[in-house]
């Protein structure tokens, strides 16, 4: 059905014609009280046409338009860009942190934007922000104000499947933003892949708090709803962070069947939602509790399912998915079914094989990410480019209609990641940078290639070491970062553990704790860390969505800028871990 | 609500979020320096909203980083007498 639709504008407008009075968007301003603003398909269409008419007065087709909105208000501006035949550039509101502001300026410069769309509430702040970055000549339009145009003068753009719809800037480093080229064809192909791969029925309503400037929030939440004539119900991410139970209440109140979130959000609900807050909650219609955009922990999903079973949550609603912006967003998942996992043998993983652990052998439980139905998938040795067999761990390579053509005006980065060719001459693959294996025909992700550590010929995954340390040492906080330092001349890269402790003032206990952690790492992974560094909570670098930034933490260690509570450093590595506060 | 009550309440909540005992929270030092990360900061603001029954900016801790700053901002009517102005 969608494969016959030539562009995203016509995909949405089909429903404008067929069900003009159905709710397209519900913007929830107070999830606790159920206060909301609704837009029908006809209303959303009229607003988007007005934005498009206004944009076309001054800007050419294919102009890049920066979108800076509160997440729930984003969609009108986004569709307005597409209706105008222009390219949407979603970005987070710049906020208060300097690195966030630098990032948005970096995106604006890289995309060579022509104008900014926002809402009245942020107009003044954005004007100041742009002026501070030397961009005060840019036009900033509030799309919730009267645009002074007649939406009925709108004519459809000359777009087709190959037309660029948006630039998706991934969470890449602040200094080097890379915009993934996403065409109308990519958007439609990916929505179809998601619906078919997870067998999403026509009555499923979408919604949640995943922000619209993020690939998951836009392309695995809002757009599938609009392309399939359903409803998308949105709340602000900060409302979720303030009151996680509000997310669950919203799912119940608005009859949401599909709501995606990263693993961290499910953990957050487990620790912060009280029994009182879940009284009377009915989660039985939540068919797709999609877990994506960061590594899925089977233990988290199982605990979540158990905890909320009393509220009617069905265990088969846990939907681990794999995806990335370079493939639009969605790659693999499965229709509702019991959580499917493999207790993978740790020794086998270190040797590059995914195989079930026998008996009491050390195991790491991996959640299946289901099948990638519409993609060609290969697992490839990243060095030799040899295609590996079932159960062998390598880099995941993908080919298909959802895969982007590359990064905006970044030929070198594009060549490194897109259009890869296997050693036997098959071409056109995207290198995901993720490591995993195909097992029973399904994708299991074992880690990120750039985070993977090779110590004494063994592959060690940092998240495994962090997890083991927390399991064995209750004194540790929830966040740690394990990485290797690169060295010249040494035969092995030394492994460094940085971990938060819950009670840094208990100084007398820290040396014993660090020594015990060394022993754990040695026992579980056969490696002695060069340094165990204990820090207080908040010291390990994380992104705003909670992802651990191992390389940023490594740079803090290298520069001697980490606030250390206690450091246990191997004598031979003292020069490598320069810390003024070493004891 | 008396300022001392609000102060003690914020200290208790911050201590819970930081997994430390309330005695360890210095009310005159930025909570971020004592280990409060950005997610926990927003969680604290959410709890404060329920307590003071006002909508608060999720970035409140940028401008009012210490417990004492928050109390001063939120508890104007009930300030301790020594801080009260006029009568």
XYZ file of C-alpha atoms in Angstrom:
670
model
C 0.000 0.000 0.000
C 2.622 2.534 1.050
C 4.947 1.214 -1.624
C 2.523 2.684 -4.195
C 2.593 6.086 -2.487
C 5.227 8.296 -4.074
C 5.933 10.618 -1.166
C 5.214 11.305 2.493
C 2.896 14.230 1.744
C 0.513 12.068 -0.244
C 0.738 9.320 2.398
C -0.604 11.729 5.039
C -3.096 13.436 2.737
C -4.741 10.162 1.893
C -6.133 10.218 5.451
C -6.951 13.908 5.228
C -9.306 12.907 2.418
C -10.572 9.647 3.916
C -10.967 10.545 7.589
C -10.674 14.336 7.938
C -12.329 14.441 11.353
C -10.289 11.679 12.986
C -7.654 12.742 15.527
C -4.216 12.833 13.943
C -2.328 14.300 16.890
C -3.101 14.615 20.563
C -0.688 16.951 22.331
C -0.944 16.176 26.016
C -0.098 19.205 28.142
C -0.912 17.614 31.492
C -0.757 13.824 31.396
C -1.860 13.518 35.037
C -5.040 15.496 34.515
C -5.571 14.476 30.901
C -5.412 18.042 29.553
C -4.695 17.950 25.855
C -5.004 19.695 22.509
C -6.251 17.672 19.571
C -5.684 18.149 15.868
C -7.775 16.242 13.350
C -6.263 15.240 10.015
C -8.089 18.149 8.361
C -6.794 20.651 10.953
C -3.227 19.341 10.809
C -3.334 19.505 7.006
C -4.588 23.099 7.008
C -1.838 24.202 9.427
C 0.854 22.399 7.421
C -0.387 23.997 4.185
C -0.193 27.455 5.800
C 3.408 26.833 6.878
C 4.267 25.590 3.386
C 2.720 28.630 1.672
C 4.580 30.939 4.039
C 7.928 29.176 3.510
C 7.569 29.256 -0.275
C 7.176 33.034 -0.272
C 10.861 33.388 0.503
C 12.647 30.079 0.100
C 13.397 27.764 -2.778
C 12.530 24.087 -2.911
C 15.010 21.884 -1.069
C 15.971 24.706 1.326
C 16.932 23.331 4.733
C 14.680 24.539 7.545
C 15.760 24.114 11.174
C 13.010 22.955 13.529
C 13.341 24.050 17.165
C 10.188 23.105 19.062
C 8.963 21.651 22.288
C 8.671 18.034 21.190
C 4.857 17.827 21.232
C 4.528 20.935 19.006
C 7.012 19.800 16.386
C 4.817 18.005 13.883
C 3.068 20.994 12.247
C 6.427 22.571 11.367
C 7.821 19.269 10.168
C 4.915 18.541 7.837
C 4.955 22.180 6.706
C 8.517 21.673 5.432
C 7.544 18.537 3.528
C 4.405 20.192 2.127
C 6.685 22.990 0.857
C 9.080 20.552 -0.799
C 11.809 21.621 1.608
C 14.098 19.668 3.900
C 13.348 19.502 7.616
C 16.304 19.626 10.009
C 15.084 18.547 13.449
C 17.154 19.603 16.464
C 16.589 19.873 20.196
C 15.804 23.263 21.721
C 19.252 24.617 22.609
C 18.662 24.654 26.379
C 21.085 25.831 29.017
C 24.091 23.591 28.608
C 26.919 24.937 26.492
C 27.599 21.695 24.683
C 23.903 21.507 23.655
C 24.065 25.044 22.280
C 27.277 24.311 20.396
C 25.647 21.242 18.938
C 22.633 23.144 17.552
C 24.903 25.833 16.097
C 26.978 23.073 14.531
C 23.877 21.523 12.935
C 22.678 24.913 11.639
C 26.071 25.547 10.041
C 26.474 22.061 8.581
C 22.972 21.991 7.057
C 23.289 25.577 5.760
C 19.784 26.362 6.933
C 17.646 29.081 5.376
C 15.184 29.669 8.220
C 14.065 28.459 11.629
C 10.593 27.272 12.603
C 9.481 27.364 16.224
C 6.510 28.327 18.412
C 5.661 31.664 20.032
C 6.778 30.555 23.497
C 10.393 30.102 22.319
C 10.639 32.953 19.802
C 12.570 35.350 22.028
C 15.005 32.746 23.381
C 15.777 31.435 19.918
C 16.357 34.951 18.611
C 18.932 35.494 21.367
C 20.481 32.113 20.784
C 20.909 32.746 17.049
C 22.296 36.243 17.631
C 24.848 34.871 20.083
C 26.044 32.525 17.338
C 26.217 35.283 14.716
C 23.053 34.083 12.943
C 20.782 37.060 13.663
C 19.982 37.508 9.958
C 17.991 34.273 9.862
C 14.230 34.435 9.753
C 12.521 32.745 12.709
C 8.831 31.892 12.268
C 6.430 30.893 15.018
C 4.077 28.448 13.326
C 1.424 28.694 16.047
C 0.948 32.403 15.253
C -1.021 33.860 12.334
C 1.235 33.427 9.312
C -0.779 35.862 7.200
C -1.284 33.473 4.311
C -4.178 31.636 2.720
C -3.609 27.881 3.110
C -5.994 27.240 0.238
C -3.442 28.662 -2.186
C -1.149 25.708 -1.451
C -0.179 23.399 -4.298
C 1.530 20.022 -3.766
C 5.317 19.947 -4.106
C 7.024 18.119 -6.940
C 8.455 15.489 -4.624
C 8.904 11.800 -5.269
C 10.445 8.880 -3.416
C 13.977 10.089 -4.105
C 13.370 13.619 -2.736
C 15.135 14.533 0.473
C 12.681 14.871 3.384
C 14.927 15.512 6.338
C 18.443 15.535 7.681
C 18.662 13.423 10.828
C 21.632 14.483 12.917
C 22.658 11.493 14.983
C 24.102 11.844 18.432
C 27.620 12.057 16.958
C 30.111 14.319 18.611
C 29.372 17.990 19.055
C 32.324 19.039 16.966
C 31.480 16.799 14.030
C 27.722 16.643 13.410
C 26.703 14.319 10.605
C 23.263 14.625 9.006
C 21.796 11.371 7.698
C 20.010 11.922 4.372
C 16.457 10.633 4.729
C 14.313 10.600 1.587
C 10.542 10.370 1.292
C 11.111 6.839 0.003
C 13.148 5.967 3.110
C 10.371 7.272 5.368
C 7.663 5.252 3.641
C 9.761 2.086 3.351
C 10.711 2.221 7.009
C 7.174 2.775 8.251
C 6.104 -0.242 6.186
C 9.015 -2.321 7.533
C 8.040 -1.448 11.093
C 4.370 -2.208 10.606
C 4.929 -5.475 8.763
C 7.845 -6.602 10.933
C 5.874 -6.224 14.153
C 2.436 -7.041 12.679
C 0.968 -3.746 13.859
C -2.787 -3.731 13.252
C -4.717 -0.788 11.806
C -6.342 0.078 15.154
C -3.103 0.543 17.084
C -2.640 4.088 18.353
C 0.920 5.379 18.768
C 2.335 7.657 21.410
C 4.802 8.428 24.148
C 7.410 10.935 25.208
C 10.320 10.059 22.877
C 11.213 13.498 21.479
C 10.449 14.328 17.853
C 13.944 15.603 17.060
C 15.174 12.074 17.755
C 14.878 9.338 15.107
C 12.869 7.047 17.387
C 10.384 9.735 18.431
C 9.719 10.929 14.895
C 10.072 7.861 12.714
C 9.137 5.047 15.100
C 6.268 6.894 16.748
C 4.724 9.888 14.969
C 5.177 9.196 11.270
C 3.937 5.571 11.231
C 0.771 6.811 12.942
C 0.216 9.522 10.335
C 1.132 7.330 7.359
C -1.376 4.677 8.469
C -4.231 6.961 9.424
C -3.924 6.301 13.151
C -3.493 8.737 16.038
C -0.275 9.825 17.752
C -0.464 10.978 21.387
C 2.540 12.920 22.650
C 3.792 14.204 25.973
C 6.957 16.146 26.801
C 10.114 14.177 27.723
C 10.582 16.339 30.810
C 7.087 15.402 31.977
C 8.223 11.787 31.881
C 11.460 12.541 33.741
C 9.560 14.483 36.398
C 6.797 11.893 36.813
C 7.492 8.603 35.050
C 4.095 7.242 36.086
C 2.514 9.936 33.873
C 3.790 8.034 30.830
C 2.035 4.865 31.980
C -1.132 6.816 32.849
C -1.144 8.390 29.400
C -0.829 4.986 27.714
C -3.903 3.821 29.624
C -5.978 7.006 29.321
C -5.404 7.473 25.589
C -5.555 3.820 24.600
C -2.005 3.772 23.241
C -0.959 0.418 21.772
C 2.575 1.351 20.639
C 4.956 3.342 22.808
C 8.741 3.273 22.318
C 11.453 4.154 24.844
C 15.095 3.342 25.537
C 16.026 0.696 28.107
C 16.825 3.416 30.622
C 13.147 4.481 30.724
C 11.980 1.012 31.737
C 14.622 0.955 34.490
C 13.531 4.421 35.574
C 9.920 3.247 35.941
C 11.087 0.295 38.022
C 12.946 2.488 40.496
C 10.676 5.539 40.611
C 7.058 4.531 40.069
C 5.315 3.702 43.349
C 2.548 1.172 43.967
C 0.251 4.078 44.849
C 0.861 5.653 41.450
C -0.059 2.480 39.592
C -3.298 1.839 41.481
C -6.150 1.476 38.994
C -3.776 1.487 36.032
C -4.721 -0.721 33.051
C -1.810 -1.435 30.704
C -3.451 -4.400 29.000
C -3.919 -2.560 25.690
C -0.205 -1.624 25.466
C 0.727 -4.242 22.840
C 4.123 -2.845 21.912
C 6.407 -1.714 24.723
C 9.168 -1.015 22.231
C 12.649 -0.992 23.709
C 15.174 0.571 21.337
C 17.937 3.111 20.704
C 20.256 1.760 23.387
C 21.286 -1.809 24.315
C 18.301 -3.831 25.517
C 18.722 -5.623 28.846
C 16.613 -8.742 29.067
C 16.643 -8.450 32.874
C 15.114 -4.976 32.672
C 12.267 -6.048 30.421
C 11.556 -9.122 32.506
C 11.469 -7.086 35.726
C 9.249 -4.487 34.083
C 6.823 -7.161 32.884
C 6.674 -8.740 36.342
C 6.263 -5.448 38.136
C 3.416 -4.211 35.939
C 1.674 -7.551 35.386
C -0.735 -6.541 38.141
C -1.713 -3.543 35.987
C -2.499 -5.882 33.122
C 0.799 -5.479 31.281
C 1.267 -8.509 29.025
C 4.718 -10.102 29.102
C 4.558 -10.621 25.331
C 4.301 -6.850 24.816
C 8.028 -6.420 25.533
C 9.394 -5.560 22.090
C 13.171 -5.281 21.853
C 13.990 -3.601 18.552
C 17.191 -2.836 16.735
C 17.639 0.244 14.634
C 19.753 3.235 13.716
C 19.344 6.568 11.950
C 21.448 5.464 8.963
C 18.665 2.937 8.236
C 15.955 5.613 8.836
C 15.341 4.100 12.276
C 13.765 0.630 12.417
C 15.707 -2.472 11.413
C 14.331 -5.472 13.281
C 11.818 -6.641 15.853
C 9.052 -9.177 16.155
C 5.303 -9.445 16.562
C 4.193 -9.814 20.216
C 5.660 -12.976 21.733
C 7.361 -14.021 24.962
C 10.741 -12.375 25.509
C 13.213 -14.419 23.462
C 16.733 -14.595 24.833
C 19.895 -16.676 24.644
C 22.093 -17.349 27.655
C 25.262 -16.848 25.684
C 28.483 -18.494 26.805
C 30.877 -15.734 27.915
C 33.970 -17.612 26.760
C 32.351 -18.157 23.376
C 31.493 -14.455 23.040
C 35.069 -13.504 23.823
C 36.119 -15.813 20.990
C 33.528 -14.295 18.627
C 30.830 -16.971 18.842
C 27.267 -16.697 20.093
C 26.401 -20.083 21.580
C 24.213 -21.141 24.480
C 26.105 -21.660 27.744
C 26.140 -25.181 29.089
C 25.162 -25.802 32.698
C 26.896 -23.434 35.118
C 29.247 -21.873 32.584
C 29.426 -18.078 32.841
C 26.694 -16.643 30.659
C 25.416 -13.326 29.470
C 21.741 -13.136 28.632
C 21.097 -11.504 25.276
C 17.656 -10.418 24.068
C 16.755 -11.223 20.489
C 15.986 -8.187 18.367
C 13.867 -10.284 16.049
C 14.040 -10.486 12.289
C 14.995 -7.775 9.830
C 12.384 -8.801 7.289
C 12.862 -6.135 4.657
C 16.647 -5.804 4.878
C 19.471 -7.902 3.467
C 21.527 -8.617 6.566
C 25.126 -9.807 6.668
C 27.361 -10.284 9.669
C 30.834 -9.403 8.507
C 34.342 -9.520 9.916
C 35.010 -5.775 10.091
C 38.700 -6.160 9.267
C 38.669 -8.723 6.444
C 35.061 -8.008 5.255
C 34.462 -11.750 5.125
C 30.802 -12.704 5.558
C 30.455 -14.753 8.736
C 28.144 -17.673 9.384
C 25.220 -18.085 11.748
C 26.239 -17.650 15.377
C 29.469 -15.852 14.533
C 29.895 -12.355 15.976
C 30.842 -9.576 13.573
C 29.739 -6.174 12.348
C 26.103 -5.989 11.223
C 25.783 -4.851 7.600
C 22.448 -3.882 6.029
C 21.018 -3.270 2.582
C 17.481 -2.196 1.649
C 15.008 0.578 0.872
C 15.260 2.087 4.355
C 19.007 2.548 4.138
C 20.080 6.148 3.622
C 22.265 7.295 0.724
C 24.780 8.811 3.115
C 25.615 11.863 5.189
C 24.839 15.400 4.057
C 27.861 16.775 2.215
C 30.285 14.374 3.926
C 31.796 12.316 1.170
C 34.569 10.841 3.287
C 32.315 9.820 6.168
C 29.762 8.526 3.655
C 32.354 6.387 1.882
C 33.492 4.907 5.187
C 30.011 3.790 6.231
C 27.814 3.419 3.130
C 28.279 1.359 -0.019
C 30.487 -1.223 1.682
C 31.517 -4.290 -0.296
C 32.080 -7.747 1.213
C 35.217 -9.745 0.436
C 33.207 -11.838 -2.033
C 32.112 -8.764 -3.957
C 28.575 -8.070 -2.738
C 28.128 -4.309 -2.532
C 25.786 -1.570 -1.395
C 25.847 -2.297 2.323
C 25.593 0.051 5.290
C 28.190 -0.657 7.990
C 26.237 -0.178 11.206
C 29.227 -0.111 13.553
C 27.244 -2.476 15.777
C 28.442 -5.947 16.626
C 26.162 -8.904 16.722
C 25.248 -12.264 15.311
C 22.436 -13.959 13.479
C 21.121 -16.806 15.576
C 18.000 -18.756 14.560
C 17.649 -16.137 11.839
C 17.297 -13.304 14.356
C 19.522 -10.366 15.198
C 21.372 -10.345 18.527
C 23.372 -7.212 19.227
C 26.426 -7.768 21.410
C 27.919 -4.276 21.477
C 29.252 -1.301 19.599
C 32.371 -1.918 17.607
C 34.038 1.241 18.806
C 33.374 0.347 22.452
C 34.628 -3.189 22.108
C 37.909 -3.878 23.830
C 40.485 -6.370 22.700
C 42.733 -7.367 25.574
C 45.234 -10.147 25.155
C 43.452 -11.358 22.060
C 40.112 -11.531 23.779
C 37.088 -9.474 22.821
C 35.620 -7.903 25.917
C 32.484 -5.819 25.952
C 32.538 -2.896 28.360
C 28.875 -3.187 29.293
C 29.581 -6.756 30.448
C 32.382 -5.683 32.756
C 30.282 -2.837 34.156
C 27.371 -5.163 34.723
C 29.487 -7.796 36.465
C 31.076 -5.218 38.747
C 27.701 -3.918 39.868
C 26.436 -7.428 40.425
C 29.376 -8.286 42.675
C 29.846 -5.006 44.537
C 26.737 -3.508 46.096
C 28.715 -0.405 47.106
C 28.796 0.733 43.472
C 26.306 3.206 41.989
C 24.369 2.562 38.794
C 26.828 4.050 36.359
C 30.315 3.043 35.364
C 32.483 3.224 32.270
C 35.020 0.623 31.238
C 37.374 1.254 28.339
C 40.884 0.710 27.109
C 43.464 3.449 26.768
C 45.433 3.404 23.539
C 49.184 3.356 24.003
C 52.257 3.466 21.830
C 54.612 0.580 22.212
C 52.761 -1.531 24.733
C 51.638 -4.931 23.491
C 48.245 -4.546 25.093
C 45.958 -1.607 25.615
C 45.410 -1.233 29.351
C 41.865 -1.590 30.620
C 40.527 1.141 32.884
C 37.477 0.975 35.140
C 35.762 4.178 36.237
C 32.800 3.599 38.486
C 30.510 5.614 40.704
C 30.267 4.680 44.362
C 27.161 5.405 46.392
C 29.045 6.497 49.469
C 32.293 8.213 48.497
C 32.782 9.611 51.991
C 33.345 6.179 53.441
C 37.005 6.655 52.571
C 38.323 3.804 54.668
C 36.348 1.313 52.574
C 37.430 2.533 49.132
C 40.840 0.792 48.883
C 39.282 -2.560 49.757
C 36.465 -1.984 47.268
C 38.881 -1.111 44.456
C 40.993 -4.164 45.205
C 37.883 -6.343 45.172
C 36.823 -4.879 41.809
C 40.208 -5.719 40.339
C 39.741 -9.245 41.544
C 36.261 -9.453 40.009
C 37.453 -8.243 36.614
C 40.327 -10.684 36.730
C 38.101 -13.558 37.766
C 35.307 -12.915 35.256
C 37.289 -11.706 32.276
C 40.833 -12.861 32.863
C 42.242 -9.362 32.672
C 43.719 -7.179 35.369
C 42.652 -3.557 35.045
C 45.462 -1.036 34.828
C 43.397 1.298 36.964
C 40.239 1.221 39.052
C 38.996 4.758 39.588
C 36.149 5.459 41.986
C 34.132 8.621 41.525
C 31.000 10.132 42.956
C 27.657 10.036 41.213
C 27.434 12.195 38.136
C 31.140 12.013 37.312
C 30.842 9.388 34.564
C 29.862 11.179 31.370
C 26.424 10.379 29.973
C 24.252 11.782 27.199
C 20.946 13.441 28.081
C 19.185 10.170 27.341
C 21.428 8.362 29.815
C 23.820 6.620 27.443
C 27.256 6.143 28.938
C 29.894 8.118 27.058
C 32.918 5.901 27.447
C 35.224 7.747 25.098
C 34.387 11.103 26.710
C 35.117 9.589 30.126
C 38.386 8.192 28.759
C 39.391 11.668 27.612
C 38.667 13.044 31.105
C 41.002 10.406 32.541
C 43.653 11.075 29.943
C 43.535 14.810 30.611
C 43.571 14.334 34.382
C 40.231 16.133 34.626
C 38.125 13.473 36.272
C 37.133 14.245 39.876
C 38.556 11.166 41.544
C 37.549 9.927 44.987
C 39.995 7.067 44.995
C 42.240 5.565 42.345
C 44.019 2.247 42.424
C 46.537 2.439 39.584
C 48.988 -0.214 38.534
C 52.499 1.062 38.989
C 53.434 0.681 35.349
C 50.483 2.741 34.187
C 50.940 5.750 36.471
C 51.968 7.995 33.599
C 48.964 6.931 31.569
C 46.399 7.930 34.162
C 47.629 11.360 35.183
C 45.571 12.345 38.129
C 46.454 15.026 40.558
C 44.451 13.395 43.280
C 46.051 9.976 43.068
C 46.617 8.448 46.459
C 5.024 25.824 55.105
C 8.013 26.849 57.186
C 11.349 27.150 55.372
C 13.006 24.670 57.694
C 10.389 22.029 56.812
C 10.897 22.553 53.102
C 14.677 22.495 53.531
C 14.557 19.230 55.454
C 12.204 17.746 52.905
C 14.433 18.675 49.932
C 17.463 17.321 51.783
C 15.650 14.023 52.359
C 14.605 13.696 48.721
C 18.049 14.648 47.398
C 19.672 12.165 49.784
C 17.389 9.423 48.454
C 18.237 10.273 44.850
C 21.939 10.311 45.707
C 21.851 7.190 47.878
C 23.497 8.958 50.794
C 22.316 9.792 54.286
C 20.664 13.233 54.676
C 23.458 14.389 56.988
C 25.832 14.202 54.046
C 23.946 16.793 51.963
C 25.515 20.252 52.269
C 22.624 22.684 51.805
C 24.864 25.548 50.714
C 26.679 23.614 47.974
C 25.392 22.889 44.451
C 23.646 19.529 44.374
C 25.366 18.772 41.080
C 28.729 18.986 42.842
C 27.451 16.442 45.303
C 26.689 13.987 42.523
C 23.155 14.813 41.353
C 23.006 13.999 37.633
C 20.732 15.689 35.116
C 18.027 13.013 35.153
C 17.879 12.995 38.966
C 17.731 16.797 38.947
C 14.567 16.720 36.828
C 13.152 13.970 39.057
C 13.727 16.223 42.085
C 12.002 19.140 40.339
C 9.019 16.867 39.662
C 8.760 15.956 43.330
C 9.117 19.613 44.312
C 6.271 20.558 41.974
C 3.980 18.139 43.763
C 5.103 19.451 47.135
C 4.779 23.193 46.467
C 1.899 22.809 43.979
C 3.510 25.015 41.350
C 4.842 24.346 37.858
C 8.615 24.580 37.924
C 11.198 24.902 35.161
C 13.017 21.581 34.689
C 16.230 23.640 34.465
C 15.594 25.271 37.864
C 18.777 23.840 39.351
C 20.936 25.761 36.872
C 20.005 29.054 38.478
C 19.286 27.708 41.960
C 21.842 24.961 42.356
C 21.904 24.465 46.156
C 19.171 23.380 48.561
C 19.353 26.787 50.255
C 18.795 28.514 46.897
C 15.714 26.407 46.217
C 14.271 27.119 49.645
C 14.824 30.832 49.216
C 13.073 30.766 45.851
C 10.134 28.583 46.790
C 9.426 29.546 50.339
C 9.114 33.318 50.215
C 6.068 33.617 52.506
C 7.456 31.352 55.203
C 11.017 32.580 55.502
C 12.600 32.364 58.921
C 12.157 35.671 60.840
C 15.838 36.578 60.645
C 15.534 36.811 56.866
C 12.165 38.547 56.799
C 12.077 42.091 55.536
C 9.855 44.707 57.217
C 6.653 43.552 58.832
